[in-house]
mmCIF file of C-alpha atoms in Angstrom:
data_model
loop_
_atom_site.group_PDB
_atom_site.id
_atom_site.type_symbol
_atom_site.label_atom_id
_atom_site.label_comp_id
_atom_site.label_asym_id
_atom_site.label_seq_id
_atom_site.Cartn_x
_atom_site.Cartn_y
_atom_site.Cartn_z
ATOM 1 C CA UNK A 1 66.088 106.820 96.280
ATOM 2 C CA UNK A 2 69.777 107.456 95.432
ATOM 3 C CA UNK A 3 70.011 110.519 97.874
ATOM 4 C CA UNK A 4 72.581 110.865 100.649
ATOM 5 C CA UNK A 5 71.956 108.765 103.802
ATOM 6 C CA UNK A 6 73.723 110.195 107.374
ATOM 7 C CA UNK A 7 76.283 107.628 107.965
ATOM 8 C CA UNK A 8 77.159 105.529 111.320
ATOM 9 C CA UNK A 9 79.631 108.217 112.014
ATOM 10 C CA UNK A 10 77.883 111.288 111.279
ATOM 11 C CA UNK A 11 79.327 111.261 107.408
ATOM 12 C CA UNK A 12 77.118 110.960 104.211
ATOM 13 C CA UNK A 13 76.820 107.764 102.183
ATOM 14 C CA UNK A 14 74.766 107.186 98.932
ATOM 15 C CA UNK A 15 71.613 105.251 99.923
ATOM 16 C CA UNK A 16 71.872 102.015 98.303
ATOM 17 C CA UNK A 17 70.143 101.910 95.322
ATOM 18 C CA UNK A 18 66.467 99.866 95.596
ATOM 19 C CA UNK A 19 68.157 96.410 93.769
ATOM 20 C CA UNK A 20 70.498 96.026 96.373
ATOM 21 C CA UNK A 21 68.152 96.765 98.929
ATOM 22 C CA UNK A 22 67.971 93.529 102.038
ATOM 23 C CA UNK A 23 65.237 91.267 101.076
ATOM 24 C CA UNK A 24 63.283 88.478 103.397
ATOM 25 C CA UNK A 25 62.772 85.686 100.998
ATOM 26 C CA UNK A 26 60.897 83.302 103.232
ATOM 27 C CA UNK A 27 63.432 82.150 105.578
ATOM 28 C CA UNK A 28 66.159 82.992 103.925
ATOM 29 C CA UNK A 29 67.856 86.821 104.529
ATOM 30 C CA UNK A 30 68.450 88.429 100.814
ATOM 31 C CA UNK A 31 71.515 91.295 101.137
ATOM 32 C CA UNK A 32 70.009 92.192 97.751
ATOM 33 C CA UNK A 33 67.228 91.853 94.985
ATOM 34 C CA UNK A 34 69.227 90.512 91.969
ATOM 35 C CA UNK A 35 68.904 87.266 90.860
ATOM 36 C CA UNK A 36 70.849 84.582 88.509
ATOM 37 C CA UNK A 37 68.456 83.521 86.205
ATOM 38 C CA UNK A 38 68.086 80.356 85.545
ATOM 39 C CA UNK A 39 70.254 79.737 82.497
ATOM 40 C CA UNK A 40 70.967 76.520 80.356
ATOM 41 C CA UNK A 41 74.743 76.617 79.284
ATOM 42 C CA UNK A 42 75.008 73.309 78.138
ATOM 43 C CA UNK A 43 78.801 72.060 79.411
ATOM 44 C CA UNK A 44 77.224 69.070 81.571
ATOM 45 C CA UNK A 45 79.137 65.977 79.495
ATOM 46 C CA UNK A 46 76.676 63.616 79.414
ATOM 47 C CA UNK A 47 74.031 65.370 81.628
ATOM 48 C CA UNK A 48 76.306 65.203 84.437
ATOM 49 C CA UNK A 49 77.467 68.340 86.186
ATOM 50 C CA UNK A 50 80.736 69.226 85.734
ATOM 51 C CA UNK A 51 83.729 70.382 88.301
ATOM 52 C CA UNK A 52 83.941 73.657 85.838
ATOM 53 C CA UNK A 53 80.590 74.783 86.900
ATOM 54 C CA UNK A 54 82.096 74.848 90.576
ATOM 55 C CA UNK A 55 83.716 78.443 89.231
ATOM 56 C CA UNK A 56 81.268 79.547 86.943
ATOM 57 C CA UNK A 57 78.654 79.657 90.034
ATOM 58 C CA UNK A 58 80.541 80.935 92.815
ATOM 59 C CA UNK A 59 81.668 83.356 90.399
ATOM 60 C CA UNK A 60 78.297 85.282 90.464
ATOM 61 C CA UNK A 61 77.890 84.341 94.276
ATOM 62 C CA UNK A 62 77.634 86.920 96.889
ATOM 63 C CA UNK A 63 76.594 86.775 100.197
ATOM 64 C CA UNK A 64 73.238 86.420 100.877
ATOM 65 C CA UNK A 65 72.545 86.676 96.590
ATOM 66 C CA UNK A 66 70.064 84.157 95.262
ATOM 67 C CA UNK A 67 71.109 82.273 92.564
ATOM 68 C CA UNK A 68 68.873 79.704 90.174
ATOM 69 C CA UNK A 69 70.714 77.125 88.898
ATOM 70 C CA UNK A 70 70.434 76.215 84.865
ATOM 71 C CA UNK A 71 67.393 73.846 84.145
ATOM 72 C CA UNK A 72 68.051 70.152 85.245
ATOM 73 C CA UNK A 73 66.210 67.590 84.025
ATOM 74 C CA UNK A 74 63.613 65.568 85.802
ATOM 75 C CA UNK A 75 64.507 62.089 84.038
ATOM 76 C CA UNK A 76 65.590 60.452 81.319
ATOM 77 C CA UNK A 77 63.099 61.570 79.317
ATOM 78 C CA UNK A 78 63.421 65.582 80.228
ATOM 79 C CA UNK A 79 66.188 66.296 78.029
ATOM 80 C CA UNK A 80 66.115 68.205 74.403
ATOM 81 C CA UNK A 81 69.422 70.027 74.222
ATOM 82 C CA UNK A 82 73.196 68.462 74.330
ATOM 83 C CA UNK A 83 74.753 68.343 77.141
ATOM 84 C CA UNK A 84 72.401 69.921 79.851
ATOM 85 C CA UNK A 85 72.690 68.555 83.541
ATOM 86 C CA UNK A 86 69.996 66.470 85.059
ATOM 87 C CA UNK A 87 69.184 65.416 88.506
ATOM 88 C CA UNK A 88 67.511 61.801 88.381
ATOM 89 C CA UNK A 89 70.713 59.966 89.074
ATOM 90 C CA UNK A 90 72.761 59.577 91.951
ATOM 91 C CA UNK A 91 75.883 60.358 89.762
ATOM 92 C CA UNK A 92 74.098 63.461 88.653
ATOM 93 C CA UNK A 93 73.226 64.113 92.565
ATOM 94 C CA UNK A 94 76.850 63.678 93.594
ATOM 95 C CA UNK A 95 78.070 65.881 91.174
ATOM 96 C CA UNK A 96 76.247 69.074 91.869
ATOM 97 C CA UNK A 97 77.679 67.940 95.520
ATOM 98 C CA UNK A 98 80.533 70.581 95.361
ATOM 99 C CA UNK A 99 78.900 73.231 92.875
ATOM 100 C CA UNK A 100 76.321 73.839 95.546
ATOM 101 C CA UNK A 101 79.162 74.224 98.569
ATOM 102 C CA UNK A 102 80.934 76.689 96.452
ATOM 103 C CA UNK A 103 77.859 78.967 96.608
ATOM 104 C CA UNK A 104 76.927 78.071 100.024
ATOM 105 C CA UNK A 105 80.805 78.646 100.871
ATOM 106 C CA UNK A 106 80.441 82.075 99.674
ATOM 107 C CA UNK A 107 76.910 82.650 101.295
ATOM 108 C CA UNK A 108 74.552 82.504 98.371
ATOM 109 C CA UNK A 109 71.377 80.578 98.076
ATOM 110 C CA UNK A 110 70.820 78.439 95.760
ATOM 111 C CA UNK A 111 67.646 76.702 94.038
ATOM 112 C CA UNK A 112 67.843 74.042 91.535
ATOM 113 C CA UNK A 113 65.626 74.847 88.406
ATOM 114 C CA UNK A 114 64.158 71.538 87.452
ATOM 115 C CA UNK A 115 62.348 70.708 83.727
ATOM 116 C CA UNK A 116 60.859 68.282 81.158
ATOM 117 C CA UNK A 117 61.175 69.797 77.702
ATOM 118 C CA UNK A 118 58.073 67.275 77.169
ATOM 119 C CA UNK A 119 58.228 68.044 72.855
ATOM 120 C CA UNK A 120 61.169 70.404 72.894
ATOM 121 C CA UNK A 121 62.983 67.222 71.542
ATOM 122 C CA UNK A 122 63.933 64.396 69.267
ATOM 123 C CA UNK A 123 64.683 60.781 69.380
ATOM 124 C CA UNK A 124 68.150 61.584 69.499
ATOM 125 C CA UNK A 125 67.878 62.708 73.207
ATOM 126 C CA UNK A 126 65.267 59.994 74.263
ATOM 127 C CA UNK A 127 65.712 56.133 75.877
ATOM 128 C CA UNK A 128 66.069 53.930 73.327
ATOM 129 C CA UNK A 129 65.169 56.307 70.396
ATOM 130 C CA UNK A 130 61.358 56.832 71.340
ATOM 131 C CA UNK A 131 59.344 59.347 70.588
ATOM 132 C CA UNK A 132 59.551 62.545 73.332
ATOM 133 C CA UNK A 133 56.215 62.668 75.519
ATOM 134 C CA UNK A 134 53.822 65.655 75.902
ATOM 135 C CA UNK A 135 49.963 66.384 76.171
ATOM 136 C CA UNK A 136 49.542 66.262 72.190
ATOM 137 C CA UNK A 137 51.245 64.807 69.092
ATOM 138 C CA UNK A 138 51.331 67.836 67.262
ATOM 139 C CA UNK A 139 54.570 68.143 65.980
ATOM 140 C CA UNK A 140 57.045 71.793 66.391
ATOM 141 C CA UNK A 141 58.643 73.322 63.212
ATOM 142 C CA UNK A 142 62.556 73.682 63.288
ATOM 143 C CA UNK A 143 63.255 76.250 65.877
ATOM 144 C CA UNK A 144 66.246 78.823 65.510
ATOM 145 C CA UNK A 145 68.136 78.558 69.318
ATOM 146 C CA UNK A 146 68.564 81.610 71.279
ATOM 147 C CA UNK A 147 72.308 82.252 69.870
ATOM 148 C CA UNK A 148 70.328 83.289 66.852
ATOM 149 C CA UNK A 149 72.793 80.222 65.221
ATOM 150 C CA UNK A 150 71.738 76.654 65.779
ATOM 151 C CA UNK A 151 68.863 75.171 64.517
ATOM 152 C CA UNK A 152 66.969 72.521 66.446
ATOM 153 C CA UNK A 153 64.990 69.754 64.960
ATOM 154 C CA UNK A 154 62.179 68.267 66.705
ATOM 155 C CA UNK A 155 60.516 64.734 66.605
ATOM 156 C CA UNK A 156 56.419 64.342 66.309
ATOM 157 C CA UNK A 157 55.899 63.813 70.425
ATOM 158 C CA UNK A 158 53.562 60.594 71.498
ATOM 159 C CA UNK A 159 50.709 62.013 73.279
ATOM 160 C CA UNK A 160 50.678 60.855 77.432
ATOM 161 C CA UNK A 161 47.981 58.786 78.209
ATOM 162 C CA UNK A 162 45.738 60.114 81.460
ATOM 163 C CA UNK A 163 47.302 56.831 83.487
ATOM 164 C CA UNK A 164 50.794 58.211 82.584
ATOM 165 C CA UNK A 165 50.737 61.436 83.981
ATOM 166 C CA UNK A 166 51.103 60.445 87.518
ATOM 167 C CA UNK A 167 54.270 58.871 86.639
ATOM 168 C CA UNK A 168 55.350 62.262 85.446
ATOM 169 C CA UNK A 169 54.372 63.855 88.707
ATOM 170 C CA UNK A 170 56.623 61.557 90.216
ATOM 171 C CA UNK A 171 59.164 62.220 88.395
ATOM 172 C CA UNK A 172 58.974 65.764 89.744
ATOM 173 C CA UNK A 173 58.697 64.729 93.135
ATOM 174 C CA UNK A 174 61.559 62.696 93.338
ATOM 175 C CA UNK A 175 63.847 65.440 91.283
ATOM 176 C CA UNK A 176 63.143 68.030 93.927
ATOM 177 C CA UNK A 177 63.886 65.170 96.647
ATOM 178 C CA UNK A 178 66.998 64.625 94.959
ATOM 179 C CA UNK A 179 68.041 68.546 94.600
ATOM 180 C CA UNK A 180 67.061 69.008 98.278
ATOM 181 C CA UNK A 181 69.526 65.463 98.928
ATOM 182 C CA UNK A 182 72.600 67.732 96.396
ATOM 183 C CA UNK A 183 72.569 70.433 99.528
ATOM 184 C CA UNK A 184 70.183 72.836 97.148
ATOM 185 C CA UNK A 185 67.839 75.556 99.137
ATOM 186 C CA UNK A 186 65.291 74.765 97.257
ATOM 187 C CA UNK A 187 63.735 74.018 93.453
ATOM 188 C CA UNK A 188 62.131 76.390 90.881
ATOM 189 C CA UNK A 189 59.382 74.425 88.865
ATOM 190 C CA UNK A 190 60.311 75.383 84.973
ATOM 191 C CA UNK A 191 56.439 76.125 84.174
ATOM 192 C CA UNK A 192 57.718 78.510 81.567
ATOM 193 C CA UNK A 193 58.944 78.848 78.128
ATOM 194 C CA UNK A 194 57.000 75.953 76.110
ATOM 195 C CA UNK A 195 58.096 73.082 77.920
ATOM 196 C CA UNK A 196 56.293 70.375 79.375
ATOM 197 C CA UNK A 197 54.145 72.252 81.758
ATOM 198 C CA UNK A 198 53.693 74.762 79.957
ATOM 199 C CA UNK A 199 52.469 72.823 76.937
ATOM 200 C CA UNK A 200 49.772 71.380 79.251
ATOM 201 C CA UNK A 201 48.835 74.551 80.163
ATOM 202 C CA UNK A 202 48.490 76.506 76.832
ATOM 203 C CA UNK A 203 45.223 76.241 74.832
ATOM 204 C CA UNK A 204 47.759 76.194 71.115
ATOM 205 C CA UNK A 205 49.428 72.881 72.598
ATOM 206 C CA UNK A 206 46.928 70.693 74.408
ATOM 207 C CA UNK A 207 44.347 69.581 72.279
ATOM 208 C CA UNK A 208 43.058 66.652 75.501
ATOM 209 C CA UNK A 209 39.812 65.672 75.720
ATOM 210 C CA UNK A 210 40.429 64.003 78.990
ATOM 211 C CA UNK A 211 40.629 65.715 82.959
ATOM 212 C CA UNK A 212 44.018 67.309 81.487
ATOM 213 C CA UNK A 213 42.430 69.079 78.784
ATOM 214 C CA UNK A 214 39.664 71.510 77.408
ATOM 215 C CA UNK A 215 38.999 74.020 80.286
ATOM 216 C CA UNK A 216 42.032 76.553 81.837
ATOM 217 C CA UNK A 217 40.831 74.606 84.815
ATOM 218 C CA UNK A 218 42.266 70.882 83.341
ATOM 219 C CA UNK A 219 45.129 72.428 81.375
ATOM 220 C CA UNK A 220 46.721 73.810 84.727
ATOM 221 C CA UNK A 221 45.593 70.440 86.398
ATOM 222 C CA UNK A 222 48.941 68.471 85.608
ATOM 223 C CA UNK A 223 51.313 71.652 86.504
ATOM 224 C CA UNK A 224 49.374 71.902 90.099
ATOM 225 C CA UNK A 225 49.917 68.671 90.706
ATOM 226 C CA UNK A 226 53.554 68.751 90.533
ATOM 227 C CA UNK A 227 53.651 71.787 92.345
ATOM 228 C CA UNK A 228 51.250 69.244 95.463
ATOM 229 C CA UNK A 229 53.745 66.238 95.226
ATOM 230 C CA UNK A 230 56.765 68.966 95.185
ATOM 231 C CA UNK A 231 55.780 70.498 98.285
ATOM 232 C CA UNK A 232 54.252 67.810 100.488
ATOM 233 C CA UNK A 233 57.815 65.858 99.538
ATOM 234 C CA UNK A 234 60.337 69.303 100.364
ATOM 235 C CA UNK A 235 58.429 71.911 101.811
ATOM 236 C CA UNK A 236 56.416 74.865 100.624
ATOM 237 C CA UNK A 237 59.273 76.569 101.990
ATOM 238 C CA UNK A 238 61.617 75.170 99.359
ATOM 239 C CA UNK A 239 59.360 75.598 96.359
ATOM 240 C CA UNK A 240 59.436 78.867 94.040
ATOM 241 C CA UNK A 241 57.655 78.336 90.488
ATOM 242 C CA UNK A 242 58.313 80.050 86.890
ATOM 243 C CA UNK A 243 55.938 81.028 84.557
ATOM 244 C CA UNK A 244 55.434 83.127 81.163
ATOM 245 C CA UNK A 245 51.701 82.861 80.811
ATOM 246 C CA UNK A 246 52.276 85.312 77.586
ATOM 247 C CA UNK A 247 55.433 83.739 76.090
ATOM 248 C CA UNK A 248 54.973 82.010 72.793
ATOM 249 C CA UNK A 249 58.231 80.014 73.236
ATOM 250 C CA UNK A 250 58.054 76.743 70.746
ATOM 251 C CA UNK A 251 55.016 77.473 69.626
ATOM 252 C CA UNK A 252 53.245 77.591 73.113
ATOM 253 C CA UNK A 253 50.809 80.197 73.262
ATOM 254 C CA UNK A 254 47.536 80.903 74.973
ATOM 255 C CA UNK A 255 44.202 82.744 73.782
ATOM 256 C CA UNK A 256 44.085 84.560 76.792
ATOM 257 C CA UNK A 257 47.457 84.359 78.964
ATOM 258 C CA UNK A 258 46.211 86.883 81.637
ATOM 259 C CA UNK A 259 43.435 84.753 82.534
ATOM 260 C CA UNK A 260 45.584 81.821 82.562
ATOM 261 C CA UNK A 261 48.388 83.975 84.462
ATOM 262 C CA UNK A 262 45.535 85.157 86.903
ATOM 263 C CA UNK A 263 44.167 81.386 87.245
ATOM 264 C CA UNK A 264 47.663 79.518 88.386
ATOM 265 C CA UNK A 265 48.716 82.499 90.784
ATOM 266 C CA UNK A 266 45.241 82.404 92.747
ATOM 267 C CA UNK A 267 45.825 78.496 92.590
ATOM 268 C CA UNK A 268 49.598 78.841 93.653
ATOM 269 C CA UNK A 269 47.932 80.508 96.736
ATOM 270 C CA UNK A 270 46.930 78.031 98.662
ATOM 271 C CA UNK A 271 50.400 75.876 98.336
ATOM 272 C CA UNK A 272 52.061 79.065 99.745
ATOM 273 C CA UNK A 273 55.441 78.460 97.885
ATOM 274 C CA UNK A 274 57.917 80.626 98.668
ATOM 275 C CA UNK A 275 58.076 82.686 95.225
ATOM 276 C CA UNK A 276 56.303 83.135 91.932
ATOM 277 C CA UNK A 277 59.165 83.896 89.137
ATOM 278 C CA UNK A 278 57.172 85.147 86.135
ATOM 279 C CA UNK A 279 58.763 86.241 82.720
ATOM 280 C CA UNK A 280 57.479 90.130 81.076
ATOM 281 C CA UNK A 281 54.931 89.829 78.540
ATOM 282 C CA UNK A 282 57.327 91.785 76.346
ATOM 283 C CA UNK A 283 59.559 89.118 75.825
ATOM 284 C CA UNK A 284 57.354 86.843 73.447
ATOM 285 C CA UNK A 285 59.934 85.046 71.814
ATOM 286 C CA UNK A 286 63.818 84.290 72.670
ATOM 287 C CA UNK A 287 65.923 87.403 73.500
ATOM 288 C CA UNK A 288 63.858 90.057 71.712
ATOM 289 C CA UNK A 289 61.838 92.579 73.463
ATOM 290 C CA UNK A 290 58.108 93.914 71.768
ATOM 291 C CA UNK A 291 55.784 96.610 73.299
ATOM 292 C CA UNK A 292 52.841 95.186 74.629
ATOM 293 C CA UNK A 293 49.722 96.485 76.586
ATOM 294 C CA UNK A 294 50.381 93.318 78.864
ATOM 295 C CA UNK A 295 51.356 93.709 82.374
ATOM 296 C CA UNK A 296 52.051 91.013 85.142
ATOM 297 C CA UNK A 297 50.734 93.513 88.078
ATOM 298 C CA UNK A 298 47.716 91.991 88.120
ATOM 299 C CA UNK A 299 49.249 88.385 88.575
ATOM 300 C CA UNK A 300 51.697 90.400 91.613
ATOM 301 C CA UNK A 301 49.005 92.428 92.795
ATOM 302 C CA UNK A 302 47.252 88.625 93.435
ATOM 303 C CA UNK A 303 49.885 86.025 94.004
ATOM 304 C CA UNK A 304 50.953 86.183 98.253
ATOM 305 C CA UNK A 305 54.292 85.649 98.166
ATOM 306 C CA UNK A 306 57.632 87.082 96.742
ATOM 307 C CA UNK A 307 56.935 87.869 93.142
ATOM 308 C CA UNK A 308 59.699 87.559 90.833
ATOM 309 C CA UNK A 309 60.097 89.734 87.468
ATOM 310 C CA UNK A 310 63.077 88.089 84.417
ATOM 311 C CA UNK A 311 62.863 89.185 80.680
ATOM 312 C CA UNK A 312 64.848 92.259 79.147
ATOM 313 C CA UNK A 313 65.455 94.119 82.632
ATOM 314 C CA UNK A 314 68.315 96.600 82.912
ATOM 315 C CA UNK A 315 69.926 98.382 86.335
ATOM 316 C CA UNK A 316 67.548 101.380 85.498
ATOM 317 C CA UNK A 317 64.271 99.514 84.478
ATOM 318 C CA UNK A 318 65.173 96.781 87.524
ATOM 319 C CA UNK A 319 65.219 99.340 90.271
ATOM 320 C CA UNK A 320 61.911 101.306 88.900
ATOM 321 C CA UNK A 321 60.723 97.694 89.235
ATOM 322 C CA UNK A 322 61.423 97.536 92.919
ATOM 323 C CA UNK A 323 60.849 101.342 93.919
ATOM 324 C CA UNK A 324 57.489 101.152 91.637
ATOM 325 C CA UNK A 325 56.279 97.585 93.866
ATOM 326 C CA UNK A 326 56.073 96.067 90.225
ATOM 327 C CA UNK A 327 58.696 92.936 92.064
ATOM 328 C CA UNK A 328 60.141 91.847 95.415
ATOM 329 C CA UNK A 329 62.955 90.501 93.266
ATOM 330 C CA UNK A 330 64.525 90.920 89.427
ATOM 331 C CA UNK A 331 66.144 88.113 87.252
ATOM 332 C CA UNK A 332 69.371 88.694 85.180
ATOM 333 C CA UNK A 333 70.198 86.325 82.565
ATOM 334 C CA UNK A 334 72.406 87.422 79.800
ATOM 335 C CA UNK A 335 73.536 90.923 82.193
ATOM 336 C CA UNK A 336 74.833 88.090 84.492
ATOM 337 C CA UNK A 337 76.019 85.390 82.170
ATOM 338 C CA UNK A 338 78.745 88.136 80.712
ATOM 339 C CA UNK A 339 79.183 89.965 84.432
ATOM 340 C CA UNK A 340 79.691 87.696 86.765
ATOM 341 C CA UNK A 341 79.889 90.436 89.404
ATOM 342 C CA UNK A 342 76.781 92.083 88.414
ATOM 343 C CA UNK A 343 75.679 93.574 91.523
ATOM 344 C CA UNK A 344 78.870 95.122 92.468
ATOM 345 C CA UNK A 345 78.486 96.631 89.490
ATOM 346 C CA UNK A 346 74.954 98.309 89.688
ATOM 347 C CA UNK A 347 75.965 99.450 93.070
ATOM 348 C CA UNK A 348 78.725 101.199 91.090
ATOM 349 C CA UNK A 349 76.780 101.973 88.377
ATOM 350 C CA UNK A 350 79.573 100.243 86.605
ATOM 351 C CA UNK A 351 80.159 99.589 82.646
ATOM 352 C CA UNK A 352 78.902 96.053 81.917
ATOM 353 C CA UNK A 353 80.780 93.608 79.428
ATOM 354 C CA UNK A 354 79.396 93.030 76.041
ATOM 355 C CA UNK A 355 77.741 89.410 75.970
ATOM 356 C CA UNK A 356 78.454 87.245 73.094
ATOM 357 C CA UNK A 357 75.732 85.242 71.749
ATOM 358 C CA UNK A 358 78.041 82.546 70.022
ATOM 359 C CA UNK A 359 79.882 81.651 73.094
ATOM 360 C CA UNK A 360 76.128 80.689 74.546
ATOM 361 C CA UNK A 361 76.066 77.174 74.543
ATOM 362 C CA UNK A 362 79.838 76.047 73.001
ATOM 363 C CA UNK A 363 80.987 73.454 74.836
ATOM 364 C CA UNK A 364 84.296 74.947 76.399
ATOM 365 C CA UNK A 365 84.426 74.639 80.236
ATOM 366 C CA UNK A 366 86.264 78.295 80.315
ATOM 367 C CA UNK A 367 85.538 79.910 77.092
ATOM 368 C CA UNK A 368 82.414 82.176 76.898
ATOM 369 C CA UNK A 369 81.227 80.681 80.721
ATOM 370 C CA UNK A 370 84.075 81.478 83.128
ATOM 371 C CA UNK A 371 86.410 84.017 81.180
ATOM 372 C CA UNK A 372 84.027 86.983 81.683
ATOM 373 C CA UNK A 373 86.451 89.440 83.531
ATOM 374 C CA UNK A 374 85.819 90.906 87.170
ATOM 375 C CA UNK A 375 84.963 94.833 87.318
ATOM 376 C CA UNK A 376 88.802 94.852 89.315
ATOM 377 C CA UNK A 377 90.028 93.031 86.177
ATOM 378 C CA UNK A 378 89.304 95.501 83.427
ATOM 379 C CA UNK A 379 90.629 98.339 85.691
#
């Protein structure tokens, strides 16, 4: 797919390469198939966007690029990390006000990733010092974070009670009404990566007995309905999902995560959201890839809609992705964080800066987030 093309006037160009390929994402008209991943980067001063993310996003804007914002809690009750944004607040609302215009001003699209780390926490973070909330009180060993540096300590979680969880729904609900309210294009449910739904949905964390429990049916029965209230409040339209059926993120795996992979796609279905963003089996824990047998084509080959691939992809394996049918779209995370310009550079088939770990989650508004040079910089 990288052979010559005639050109408008009867020259030769290089066929674009299948990543930066047009894309129909719904309504919205994709000039290309790389994504921002959704990436927590912890410089929201007390969970409250911040004017330094205005440059850090339309940094890795183009024009008609899709970009998912860093996960944003749901409530007061959603957070587990210092300093991550949220979205239950009309400070918090206000705020991503003018981080959303930048990208719009530069013709991205934009969707607000939005979270409960349900026991992915400690007092510290909660109201009033209680305990965090999930579908079990099992407890979570000390977990190294993804900079391969910090350790996080976690508190034993209070299990929900079944008359809860519809609070929790609307919780949700009024997030995505809020992101929709910031100028967002839409919201990506964090189903992924051992938090809150994804505890529900993973036979090593819930251990209910009740409707929210016991079968893959009634684990994936509190994630569904948040994906209901999300859409009947915004839109199918406005609603993409993510999901690592085969992660084992903080301690959250399944017996059998193509089944369960299988199970929510086919039940994604009939909500008709507008894309399916599902992490690579081989990434079972933070940042390290493993062979596996695992695939996710049989989860794409099901789900009807724009299926989205994250989790170790380079420019090579990203466009075999595309060319192969294996995605509609590919998620960047770490490529991105460090190249802010990253698909200028595949089209180039540029050198990529080095990312640094440590710089991660330090909470400098310019250091490690916005001083990643341009390819016209190191030139």
């Amino acid at each position: 797919m990288d052979g010559k093309v005639q050109g408008e006037n009867g020259g030769s160009a290089e066929a674009p390469i299948p990543l930066l390929t047009p894309y129909t994402l719904g309504k919205f008209q994709l000039s290309h198939r790389v994504v921002l991943a959704p990436l927590t980067r912890r410089r929201s001063w007390n969970n409250v966007p911040q004017p330094h993310a205005i440059l850090y996003y339309s940094q890795r804007t183009t024009k008609g690029g899709l970009l998912i914002a860093e996960a944003t809690g749901v409530s007061d009750t959603a957070q587990g990390y210092p300093q991550t944004p949220g979205i239950w607040t009309k400070e918090q609302v206000e705020a991503w006000k003018p981080i959303v215009d930048a990208v719009h001003a530069k013709g991205g699209i934009f969707f607000c990733q939005i979270w409960h780390v349900g026991r992915v926490s400690n007092t510290g973070f909660q109201p009033n010092g209680q305990a965090p909330i999930s579908c079990t009180d099992k407890p979570l060993t000390p977990q190294t974070r993804s900079n391969s540096i910090d350790v996080a300590q976690f508190s034993t979680p209070r299990r929900l009670t079944t008359e809860e969880i519809p609070q929790v729904v609307n919780d949700f609900r009024l997030a995505a009404r809020n992101a929709i309210e910031a100028g967002f294009d839409g919201v990506e449910i964090d189903g992924a990566h051992g938090y809150l739904l994804d505890q529900f949905m993973k036979d090593q964390v819930n251990d209910r007995t009740d409707k929210y429990g016991g079968s893959l049916e009634n684990r994936c029965r509190f994630p569904l309905e948040v994906v209901e209230a999300i859409v009947d409040e915004i839109g199918a339209d406005k609603v993409g999902i993510r999901l690592s059926p085969f992660a084992n993120y903080s301690e959250a795996g399944d017996s059998n995560p193509e089944a369960l992979g299988l199970y929510m796609v086919e039940s994604l279905n009939k909500y008709r959201l507008v894309y399916c963003h599902m992490v690579e089996p081989r990434m079972k824990t933070v940042g390290e890839k493993y062979e596996t047998p695992h695939s996710l084509l049989p989860m794409r080959k099901a789900f009807r809609g724009t299926f989205i691939v994250a989790g170790g992809y380079d420019r090579e394996d990203g466009n075999n992705a595309v060319a192969e049918n294996r995605a509609d779209l590919v998620a960047y995370g770490r490529l991105f964080l460090a190249n802010p310009d990253l698909p200028k550079r595949f089209a180039l088939n540029a050198p990529l800066n080095k990312y640094n770990k440590e710089t991660f989650y330090t909470p400098d508004p310019n250091v490690g987030y916005t001083d990643y040079p341009l390819l016209e910089d190191t030139q």
